[in-house]
CSV table of C-alpha atoms and ligand atoms in Angstrom, one decimal:
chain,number,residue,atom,x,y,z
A,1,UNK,CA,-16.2,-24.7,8.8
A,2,UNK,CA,-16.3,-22.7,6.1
A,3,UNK,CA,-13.0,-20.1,5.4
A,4,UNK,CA,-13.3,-16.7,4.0
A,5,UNK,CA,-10.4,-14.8,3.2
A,6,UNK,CA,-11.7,-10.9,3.0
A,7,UNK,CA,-8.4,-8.9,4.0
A,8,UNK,CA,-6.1,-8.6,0.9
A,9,UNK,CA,-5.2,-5.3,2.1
A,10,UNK,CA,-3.6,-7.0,4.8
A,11,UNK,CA,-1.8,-9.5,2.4
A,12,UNK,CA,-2.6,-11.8,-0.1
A,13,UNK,CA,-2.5,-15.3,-1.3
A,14,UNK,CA,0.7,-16.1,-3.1
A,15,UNK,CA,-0.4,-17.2,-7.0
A,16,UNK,CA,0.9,-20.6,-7.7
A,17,UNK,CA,3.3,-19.7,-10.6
A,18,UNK,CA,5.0,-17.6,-7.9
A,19,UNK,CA,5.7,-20.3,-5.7
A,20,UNK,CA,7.3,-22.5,-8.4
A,21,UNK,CA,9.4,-19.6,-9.5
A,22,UNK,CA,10.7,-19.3,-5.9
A,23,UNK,CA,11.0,-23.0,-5.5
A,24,UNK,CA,13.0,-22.7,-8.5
A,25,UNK,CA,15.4,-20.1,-8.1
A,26,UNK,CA,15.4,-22.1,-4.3
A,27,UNK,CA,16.5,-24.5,-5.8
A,28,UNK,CA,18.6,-24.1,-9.1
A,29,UNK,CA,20.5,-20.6,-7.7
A,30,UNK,CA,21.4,-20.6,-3.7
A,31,UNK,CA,24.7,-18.8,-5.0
A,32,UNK,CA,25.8,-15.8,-3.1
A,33,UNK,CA,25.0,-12.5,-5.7
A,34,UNK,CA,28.3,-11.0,-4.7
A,35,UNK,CA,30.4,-13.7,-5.1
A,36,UNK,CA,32.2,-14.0,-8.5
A,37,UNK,CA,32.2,-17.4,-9.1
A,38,UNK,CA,29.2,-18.8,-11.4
A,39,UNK,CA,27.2,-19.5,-8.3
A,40,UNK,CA,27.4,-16.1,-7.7
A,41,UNK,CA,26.9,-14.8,-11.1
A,42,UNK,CA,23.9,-17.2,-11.6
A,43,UNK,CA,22.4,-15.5,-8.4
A,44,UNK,CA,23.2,-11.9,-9.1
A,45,UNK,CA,21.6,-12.9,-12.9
A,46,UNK,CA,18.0,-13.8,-11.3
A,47,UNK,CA,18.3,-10.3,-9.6
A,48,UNK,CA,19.0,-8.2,-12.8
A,49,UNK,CA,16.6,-9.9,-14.7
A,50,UNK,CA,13.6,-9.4,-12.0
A,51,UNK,CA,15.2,-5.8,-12.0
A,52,UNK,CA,14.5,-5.3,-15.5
A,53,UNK,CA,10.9,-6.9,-15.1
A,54,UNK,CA,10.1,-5.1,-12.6
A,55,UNK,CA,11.3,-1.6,-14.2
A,56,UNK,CA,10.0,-2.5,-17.7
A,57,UNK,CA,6.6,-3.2,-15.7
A,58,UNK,CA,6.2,0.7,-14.4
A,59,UNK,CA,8.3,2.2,-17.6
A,60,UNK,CA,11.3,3.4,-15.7
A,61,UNK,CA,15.0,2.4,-15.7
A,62,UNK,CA,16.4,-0.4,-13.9
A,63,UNK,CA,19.1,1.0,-12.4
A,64,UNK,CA,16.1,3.1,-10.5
A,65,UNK,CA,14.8,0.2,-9.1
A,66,UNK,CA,16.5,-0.7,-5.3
A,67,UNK,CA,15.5,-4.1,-3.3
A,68,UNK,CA,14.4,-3.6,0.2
A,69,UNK,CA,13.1,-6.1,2.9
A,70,UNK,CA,9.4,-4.9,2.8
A,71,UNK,CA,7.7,-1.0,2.0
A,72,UNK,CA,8.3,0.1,5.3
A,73,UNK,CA,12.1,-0.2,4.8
A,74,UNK,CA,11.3,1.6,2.0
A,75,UNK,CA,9.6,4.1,3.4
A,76,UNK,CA,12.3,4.8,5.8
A,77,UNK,CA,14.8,5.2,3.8
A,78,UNK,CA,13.8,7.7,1.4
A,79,UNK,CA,12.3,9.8,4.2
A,80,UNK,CA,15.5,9.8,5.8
A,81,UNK,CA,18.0,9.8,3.5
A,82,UNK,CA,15.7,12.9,2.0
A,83,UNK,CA,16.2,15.1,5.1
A,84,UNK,CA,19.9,14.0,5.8
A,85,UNK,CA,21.1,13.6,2.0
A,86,UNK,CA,18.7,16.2,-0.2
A,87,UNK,CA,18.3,19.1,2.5
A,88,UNK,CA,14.6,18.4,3.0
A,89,UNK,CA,13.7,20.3,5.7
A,90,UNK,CA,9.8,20.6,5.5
A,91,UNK,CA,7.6,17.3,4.8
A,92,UNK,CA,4.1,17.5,3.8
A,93,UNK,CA,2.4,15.0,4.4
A,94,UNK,CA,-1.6,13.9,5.8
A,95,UNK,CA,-2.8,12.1,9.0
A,96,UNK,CA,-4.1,9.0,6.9
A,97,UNK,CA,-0.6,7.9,6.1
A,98,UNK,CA,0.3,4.3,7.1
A,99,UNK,CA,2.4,4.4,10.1
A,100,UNK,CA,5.6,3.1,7.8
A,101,UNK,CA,6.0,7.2,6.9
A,102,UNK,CA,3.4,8.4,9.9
A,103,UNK,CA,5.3,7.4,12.6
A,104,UNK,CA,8.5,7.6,10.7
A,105,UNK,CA,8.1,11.3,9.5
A,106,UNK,CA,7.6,12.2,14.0
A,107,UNK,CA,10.7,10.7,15.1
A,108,UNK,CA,12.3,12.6,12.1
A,109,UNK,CA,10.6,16.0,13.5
A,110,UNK,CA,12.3,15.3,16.8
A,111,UNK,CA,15.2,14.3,15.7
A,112,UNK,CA,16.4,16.2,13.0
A,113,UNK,CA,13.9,19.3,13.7
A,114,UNK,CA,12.2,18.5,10.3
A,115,UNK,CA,8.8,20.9,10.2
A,116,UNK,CA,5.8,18.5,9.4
A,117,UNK,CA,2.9,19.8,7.6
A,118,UNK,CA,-0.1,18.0,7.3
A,119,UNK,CA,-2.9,19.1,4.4
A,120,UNK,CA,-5.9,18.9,5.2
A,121,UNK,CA,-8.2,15.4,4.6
A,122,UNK,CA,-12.5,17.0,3.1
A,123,UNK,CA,-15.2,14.5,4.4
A,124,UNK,CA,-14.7,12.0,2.3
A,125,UNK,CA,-11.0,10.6,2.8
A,126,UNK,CA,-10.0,12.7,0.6
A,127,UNK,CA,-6.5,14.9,0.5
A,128,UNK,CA,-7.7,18.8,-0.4
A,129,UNK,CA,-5.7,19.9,-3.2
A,130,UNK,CA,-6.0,23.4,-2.5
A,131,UNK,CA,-4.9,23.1,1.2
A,132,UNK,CA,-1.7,21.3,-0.6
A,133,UNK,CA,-1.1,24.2,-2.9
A,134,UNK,CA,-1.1,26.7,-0.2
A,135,UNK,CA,1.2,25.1,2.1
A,136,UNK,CA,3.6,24.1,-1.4
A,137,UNK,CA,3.0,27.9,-2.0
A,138,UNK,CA,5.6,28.7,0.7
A,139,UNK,CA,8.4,27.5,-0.6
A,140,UNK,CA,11.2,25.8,1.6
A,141,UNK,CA,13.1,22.3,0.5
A,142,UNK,CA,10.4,20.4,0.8
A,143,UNK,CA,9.6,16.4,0.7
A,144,UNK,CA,5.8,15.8,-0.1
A,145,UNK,CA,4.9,12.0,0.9
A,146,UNK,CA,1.6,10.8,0.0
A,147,UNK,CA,0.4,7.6,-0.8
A,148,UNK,CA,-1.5,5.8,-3.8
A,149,UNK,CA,-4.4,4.3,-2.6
A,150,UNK,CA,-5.1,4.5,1.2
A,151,UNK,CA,-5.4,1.1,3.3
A,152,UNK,CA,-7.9,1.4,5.2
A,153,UNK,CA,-10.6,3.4,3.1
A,154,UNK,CA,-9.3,3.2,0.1
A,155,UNK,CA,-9.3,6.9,-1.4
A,156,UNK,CA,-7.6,7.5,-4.7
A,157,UNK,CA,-4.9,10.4,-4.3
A,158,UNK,CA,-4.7,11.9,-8.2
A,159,UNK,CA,-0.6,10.8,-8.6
A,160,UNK,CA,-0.5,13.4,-12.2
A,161,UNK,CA,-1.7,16.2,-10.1
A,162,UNK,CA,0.5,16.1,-7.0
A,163,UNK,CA,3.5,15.8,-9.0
A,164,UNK,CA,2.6,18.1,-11.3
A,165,UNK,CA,2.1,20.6,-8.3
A,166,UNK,CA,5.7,19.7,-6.7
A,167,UNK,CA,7.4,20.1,-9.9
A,168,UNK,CA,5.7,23.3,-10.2
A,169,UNK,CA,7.0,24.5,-6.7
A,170,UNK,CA,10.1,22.8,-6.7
A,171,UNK,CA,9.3,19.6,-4.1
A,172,UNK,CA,10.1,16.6,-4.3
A,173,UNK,CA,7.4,13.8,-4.4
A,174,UNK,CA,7.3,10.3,-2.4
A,175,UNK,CA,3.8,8.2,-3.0
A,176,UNK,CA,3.2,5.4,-0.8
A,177,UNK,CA,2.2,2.8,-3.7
A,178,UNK,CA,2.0,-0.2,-1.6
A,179,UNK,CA,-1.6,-0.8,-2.2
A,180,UNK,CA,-1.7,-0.2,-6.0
A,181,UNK,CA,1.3,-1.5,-7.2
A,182,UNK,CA,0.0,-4.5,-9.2
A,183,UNK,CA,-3.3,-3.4,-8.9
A,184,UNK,CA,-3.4,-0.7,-11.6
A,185,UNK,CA,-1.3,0.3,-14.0
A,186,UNK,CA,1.9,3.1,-13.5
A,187,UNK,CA,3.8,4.9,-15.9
A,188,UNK,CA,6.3,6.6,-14.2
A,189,UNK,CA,8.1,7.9,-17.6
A,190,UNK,CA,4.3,10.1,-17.8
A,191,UNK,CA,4.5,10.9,-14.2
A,192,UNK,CA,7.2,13.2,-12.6
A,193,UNK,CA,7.7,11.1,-9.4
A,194,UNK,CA,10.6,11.4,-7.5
A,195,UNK,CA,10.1,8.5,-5.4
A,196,UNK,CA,7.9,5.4,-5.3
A,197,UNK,CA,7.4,2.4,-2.4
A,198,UNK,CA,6.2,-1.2,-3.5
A,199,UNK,CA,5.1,-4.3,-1.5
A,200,UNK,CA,5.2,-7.9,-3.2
A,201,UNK,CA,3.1,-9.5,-0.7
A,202,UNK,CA,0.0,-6.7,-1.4
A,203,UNK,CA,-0.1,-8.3,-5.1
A,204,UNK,CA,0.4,-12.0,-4.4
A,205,UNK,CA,3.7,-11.8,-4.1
A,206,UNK,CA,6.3,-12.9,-0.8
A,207,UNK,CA,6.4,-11.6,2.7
A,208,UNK,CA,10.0,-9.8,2.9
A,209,UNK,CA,10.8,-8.3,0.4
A,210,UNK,CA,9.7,-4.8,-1.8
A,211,UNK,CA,11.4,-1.7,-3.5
A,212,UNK,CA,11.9,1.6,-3.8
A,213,UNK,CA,12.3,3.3,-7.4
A,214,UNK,CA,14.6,6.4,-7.1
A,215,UNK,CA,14.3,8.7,-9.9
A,216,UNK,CA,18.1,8.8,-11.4
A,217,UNK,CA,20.1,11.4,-10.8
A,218,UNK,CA,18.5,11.9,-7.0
A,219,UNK,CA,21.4,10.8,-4.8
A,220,UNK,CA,20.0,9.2,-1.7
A,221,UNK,CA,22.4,7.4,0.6
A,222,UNK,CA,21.8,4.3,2.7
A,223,UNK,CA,20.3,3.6,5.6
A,224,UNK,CA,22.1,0.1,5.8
A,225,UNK,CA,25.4,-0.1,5.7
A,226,UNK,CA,28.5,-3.0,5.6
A,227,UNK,CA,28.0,-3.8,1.7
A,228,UNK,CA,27.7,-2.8,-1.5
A,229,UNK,CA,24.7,-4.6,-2.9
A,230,UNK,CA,22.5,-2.1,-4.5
A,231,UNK,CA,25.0,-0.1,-6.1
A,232,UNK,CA,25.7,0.4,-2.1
A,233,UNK,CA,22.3,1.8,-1.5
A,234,UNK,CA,21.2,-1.2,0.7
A,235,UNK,CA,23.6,-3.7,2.1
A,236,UNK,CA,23.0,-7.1,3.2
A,237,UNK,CA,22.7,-10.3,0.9
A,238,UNK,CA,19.4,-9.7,-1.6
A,239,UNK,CA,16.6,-12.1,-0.9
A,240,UNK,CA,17.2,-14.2,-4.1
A,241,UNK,CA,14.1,-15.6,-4.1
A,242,UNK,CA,12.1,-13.4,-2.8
A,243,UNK,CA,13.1,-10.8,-5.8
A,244,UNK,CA,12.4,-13.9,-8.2
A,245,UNK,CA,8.9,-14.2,-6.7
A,246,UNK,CA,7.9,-10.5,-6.7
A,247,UNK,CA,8.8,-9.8,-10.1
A,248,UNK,CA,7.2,-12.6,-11.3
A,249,UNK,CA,3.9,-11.8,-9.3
A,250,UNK,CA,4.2,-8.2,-10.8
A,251,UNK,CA,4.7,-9.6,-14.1
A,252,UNK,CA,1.1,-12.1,-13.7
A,253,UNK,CA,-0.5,-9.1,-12.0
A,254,UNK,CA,-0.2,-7.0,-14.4
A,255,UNK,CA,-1.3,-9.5,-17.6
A,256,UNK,CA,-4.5,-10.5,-16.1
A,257,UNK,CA,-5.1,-6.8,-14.4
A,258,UNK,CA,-8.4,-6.0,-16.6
A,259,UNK,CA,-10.3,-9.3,-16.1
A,260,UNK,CA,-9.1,-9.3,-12.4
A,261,UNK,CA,-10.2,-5.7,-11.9
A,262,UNK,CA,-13.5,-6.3,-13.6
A,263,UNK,CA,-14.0,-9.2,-11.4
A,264,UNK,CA,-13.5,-7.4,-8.2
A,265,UNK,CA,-15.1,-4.4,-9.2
A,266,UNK,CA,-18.2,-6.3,-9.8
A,267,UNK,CA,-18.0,-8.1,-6.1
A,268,UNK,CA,-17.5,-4.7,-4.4
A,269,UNK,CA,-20.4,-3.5,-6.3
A,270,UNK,CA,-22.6,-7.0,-5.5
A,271,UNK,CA,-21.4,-6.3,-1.7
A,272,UNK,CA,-22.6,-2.8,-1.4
A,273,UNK,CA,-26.0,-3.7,-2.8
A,274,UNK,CA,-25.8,-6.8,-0.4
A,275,UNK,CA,-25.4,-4.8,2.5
A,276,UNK,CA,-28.1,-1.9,1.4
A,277,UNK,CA,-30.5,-4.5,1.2
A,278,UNK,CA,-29.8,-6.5,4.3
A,279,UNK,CA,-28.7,-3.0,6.8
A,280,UNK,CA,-30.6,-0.3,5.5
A,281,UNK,CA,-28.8,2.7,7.5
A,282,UNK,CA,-25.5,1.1,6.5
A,283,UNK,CA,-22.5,4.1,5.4
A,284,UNK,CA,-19.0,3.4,3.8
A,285,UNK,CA,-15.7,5.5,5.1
A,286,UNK,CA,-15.2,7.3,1.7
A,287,UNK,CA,-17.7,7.5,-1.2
A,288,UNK,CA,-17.7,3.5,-2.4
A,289,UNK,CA,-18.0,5.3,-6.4
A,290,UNK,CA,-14.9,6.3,-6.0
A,291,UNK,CA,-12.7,4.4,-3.2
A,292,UNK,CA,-10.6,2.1,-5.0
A,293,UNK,CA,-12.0,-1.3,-6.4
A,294,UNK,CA,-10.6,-3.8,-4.1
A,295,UNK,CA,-11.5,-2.2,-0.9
A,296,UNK,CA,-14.3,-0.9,1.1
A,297,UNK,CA,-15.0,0.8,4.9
A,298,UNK,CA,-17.9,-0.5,5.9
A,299,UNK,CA,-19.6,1.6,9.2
A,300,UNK,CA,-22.4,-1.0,10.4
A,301,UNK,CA,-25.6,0.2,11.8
A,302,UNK,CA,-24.8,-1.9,14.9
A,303,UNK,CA,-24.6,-1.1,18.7
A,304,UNK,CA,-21.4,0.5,19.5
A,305,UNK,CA,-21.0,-2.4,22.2
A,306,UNK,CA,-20.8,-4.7,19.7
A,307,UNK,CA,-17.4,-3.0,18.4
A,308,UNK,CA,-14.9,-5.4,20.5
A,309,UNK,CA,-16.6,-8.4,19.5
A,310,UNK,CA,-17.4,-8.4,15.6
A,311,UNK,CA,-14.0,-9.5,14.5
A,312,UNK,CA,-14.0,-12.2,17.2
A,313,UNK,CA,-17.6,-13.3,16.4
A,314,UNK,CA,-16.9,-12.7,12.3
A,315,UNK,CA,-13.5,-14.9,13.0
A,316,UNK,CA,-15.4,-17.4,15.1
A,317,UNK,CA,-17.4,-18.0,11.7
A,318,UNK,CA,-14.4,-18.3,9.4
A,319,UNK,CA,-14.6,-14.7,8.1
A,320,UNK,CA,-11.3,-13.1,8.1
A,321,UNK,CA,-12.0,-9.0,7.2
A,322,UNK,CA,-9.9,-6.2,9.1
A,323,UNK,CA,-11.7,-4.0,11.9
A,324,UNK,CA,-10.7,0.0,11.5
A,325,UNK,CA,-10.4,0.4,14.9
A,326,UNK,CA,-7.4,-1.5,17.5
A,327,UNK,CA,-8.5,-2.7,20.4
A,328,UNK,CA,-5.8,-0.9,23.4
A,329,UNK,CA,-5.9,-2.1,27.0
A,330,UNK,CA,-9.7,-2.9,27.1
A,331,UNK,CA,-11.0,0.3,25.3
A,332,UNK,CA,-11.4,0.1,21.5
A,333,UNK,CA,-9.8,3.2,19.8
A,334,UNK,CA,-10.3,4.4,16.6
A,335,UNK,CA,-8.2,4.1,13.5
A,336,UNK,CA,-6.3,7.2,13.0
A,337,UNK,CA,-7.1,7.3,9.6
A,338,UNK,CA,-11.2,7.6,10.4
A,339,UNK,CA,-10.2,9.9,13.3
A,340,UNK,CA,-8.8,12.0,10.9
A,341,UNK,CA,-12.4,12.9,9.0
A,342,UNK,CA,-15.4,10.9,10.3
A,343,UNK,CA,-17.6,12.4,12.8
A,344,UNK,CA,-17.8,11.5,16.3
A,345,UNK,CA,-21.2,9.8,16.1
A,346,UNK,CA,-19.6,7.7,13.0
A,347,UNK,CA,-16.5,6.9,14.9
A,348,UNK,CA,-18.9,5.1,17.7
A,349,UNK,CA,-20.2,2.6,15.0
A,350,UNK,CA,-18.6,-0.8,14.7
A,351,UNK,CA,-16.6,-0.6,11.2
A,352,UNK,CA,-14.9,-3.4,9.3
A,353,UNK,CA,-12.8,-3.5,6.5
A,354,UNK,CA,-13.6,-5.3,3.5
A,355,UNK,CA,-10.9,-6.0,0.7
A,356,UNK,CA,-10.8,-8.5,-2.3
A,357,UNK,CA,-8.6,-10.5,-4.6
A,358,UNK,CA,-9.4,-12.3,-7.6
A,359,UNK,CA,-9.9,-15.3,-5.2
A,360,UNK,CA,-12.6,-14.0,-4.0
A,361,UNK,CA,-16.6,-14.9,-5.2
A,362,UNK,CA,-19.9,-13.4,-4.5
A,363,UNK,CA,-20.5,-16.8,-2.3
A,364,UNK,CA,-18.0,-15.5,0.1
A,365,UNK,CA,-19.8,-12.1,0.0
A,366,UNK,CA,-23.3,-13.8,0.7
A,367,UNK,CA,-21.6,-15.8,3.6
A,368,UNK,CA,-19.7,-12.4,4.9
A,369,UNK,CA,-23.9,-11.2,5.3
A,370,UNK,CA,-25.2,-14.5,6.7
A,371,UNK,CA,-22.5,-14.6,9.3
A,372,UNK,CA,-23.7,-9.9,9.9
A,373,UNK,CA,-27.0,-10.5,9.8
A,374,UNK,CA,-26.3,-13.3,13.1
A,375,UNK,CA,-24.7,-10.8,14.8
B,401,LIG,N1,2.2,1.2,3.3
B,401,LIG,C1,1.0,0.8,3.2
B,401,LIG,C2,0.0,1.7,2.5
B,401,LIG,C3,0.6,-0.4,3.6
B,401,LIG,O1,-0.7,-0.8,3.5
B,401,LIG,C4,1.5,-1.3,4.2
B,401,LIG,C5,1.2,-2.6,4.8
B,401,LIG,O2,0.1,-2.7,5.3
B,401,LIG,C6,2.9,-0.8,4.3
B,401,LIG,C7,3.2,0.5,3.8
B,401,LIG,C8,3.9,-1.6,4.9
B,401,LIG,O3,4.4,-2.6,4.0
B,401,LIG,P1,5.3,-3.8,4.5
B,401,LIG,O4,4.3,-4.8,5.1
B,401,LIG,O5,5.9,-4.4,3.2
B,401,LIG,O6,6.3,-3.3,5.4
């Protein structure tokens, strides 16, 4: 049967250059980083130099760059460490967060009392600027945490502007950048970010491991404790390898990043048409001109009855894409990103999400409509 991988915003394919450097360091430097001896030092050496990669990568400082297990450790951390270390006591934030700050930011509100505001989301996935002004407009110490590029529809959020507006009112700013890290270019010496979440495995990259940049001078405390890796920020022995592997699939992200994004750009382009032609009264979640270029919400003209089965039937066929809704106990329930700006009548349609790599072609697009056009 034939195999098509469609859900790189799920995770990706590790490049092959990444896996030898992991096999490497694997192999050449098991040493414990914190031991002093020069199994120790050779260890602690891969981990400084992926540090300075990394940081050199998105033009900040290495010393801002902290290793974490995955973005929503990340996530975590500077949310609470902001509210228990900074005095943050209002976060603004939207309802088309992923759960790593979504569900982190409510237990924060009960627990610490934090006041949660959320701007408002127009009609097309977007955050409203205004809306954000007004509620930065009353002035209180205040955390703003919004991401990059959102996972499921894949709306831009303008990074310049919203720190530029929480400079301007005194917040602090936390972007989500788990889905464009590697996939565009950042340059947080232009952009007054405060804080800043990355995942390797979203850019071909390991499973485990990510980081959060901390603008210097901000003096967040852990959330793990019992050592001092990290400059003590995060205890617990670094994932040698791991680090090795995401700096290096940072570092090969970034080189090819034109001729990769050109590539995909053209298959989400060659896609829409595909599907125009094929499902005439097809719509997209978010306007597909200006959703990001690896990923697209697809609402399918089809029976809402055939919601819990398109995945299966689409997997059945060797099409791997992600559906925007979760099936709970029976009843299918919509993602609470759509929920948070499609219309009811939309919400009923069966919607998949589409996202692409480089390793990606437009055979596996014309498969993807075979396989719809059975259904
Ligand atoms: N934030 C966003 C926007 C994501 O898409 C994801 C993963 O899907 C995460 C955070 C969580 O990242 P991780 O899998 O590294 O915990």
């Amino acid at each position: 049967m034939k195999h098509v991988y469609l859900d790189n915003a799920s995770t990706t394919q590790l490049r092959k250059e990444v896996i030898n450097e992991m096999t490497k360091v694997m192999n050449e430097n098991f040493g414990n980083p914190s031991s002093t001896h020069h199994f120790g030092r050779d260890a602690k050496n891969v981990i400084e130099l992926s540090r300075k990669s990394i940081a050199k990568n998105i033009n900040c400082n290495a010393q801002e760059i902290i290793f974490t297990s995955c973005g929503t450790e990340a996530n975590n951390f500077i949310i609470l460490s902001s509210i228990r270390d900074l005095g943050v006591k209002r976060i603004i934030t939207s309802k088309i967060e992923h759960h790593a700050v979504l569900h982190t930011v409510e237990v924060f509100e009960k627990q610490f009392g934090t006041k949660i505001d959320y701007v408002n989301i127009l009609d097309d996935g977007t955050i409203d600027y205004n809306d954000l002004e007004t509620l930065l407009s009353q002035e209180q110490n205040t955390l703003v945490s919004l991401m990059h590029v959102n996972n499921e529809i894949g709306t831009v959020l303008n990074l310049e502007k919203v720190a530029q507006l929480c400079k301007n009112y005194n917040a602090y700013f936390h972007t989500d950048t788990v889905q464009s890290i590697g996939k565009t270019r950042i340059d947080l010496s232009q952009i007054p970010i405060d804080f800043l979440v990355a995942s390797a495995h979203k850019f071909h990259g390991p499973k485990g491991v990510g980081f959060a940049f901390i603008r210097k001078n901000i003096a967040l405390k852990p959330i793990l404790l019992g050592g001092e890796q990290e400059k003590g920020l995060r205890a617990g022995t670094e994932s040698v390898h791991n680090i090795a592997g995401m700096a290096k699939a940072l570092e090969l992200s970034l080189e090819n990043l034109e001729t990769e994004k050109n590539n995909i750009s053209e298959l989400k382009k060659y896609l829409v048409e595909q599907l125009q032609l094929n499902f005439p009264e097809v719509h997209f979640a978010g306007n597909p001109d200006e959703t990001f270029y690896n990923v697209i919400n697809v609402i399918l003209p089809f029976d809402t009855n055939k919601i819990s089965m398109l995945l299966f039937q689409l997997d059945m066929n060797g099409v791997a894409v992600s559906r925007g809704s979760a099936c709970q106990s029976g009843s299918v329930k919509p993602s609470h990103v759509l929920e948070a700006f499609l219309s009811h009548e939309e919400l009923n349609k069966p919607n998949i999400r589409v996202s692409f790599s480089h390793y990606n072609s437009t055979e596996d697009i014309d498969y993807l409509i075979e396989v719809l056009k059975k259904i």
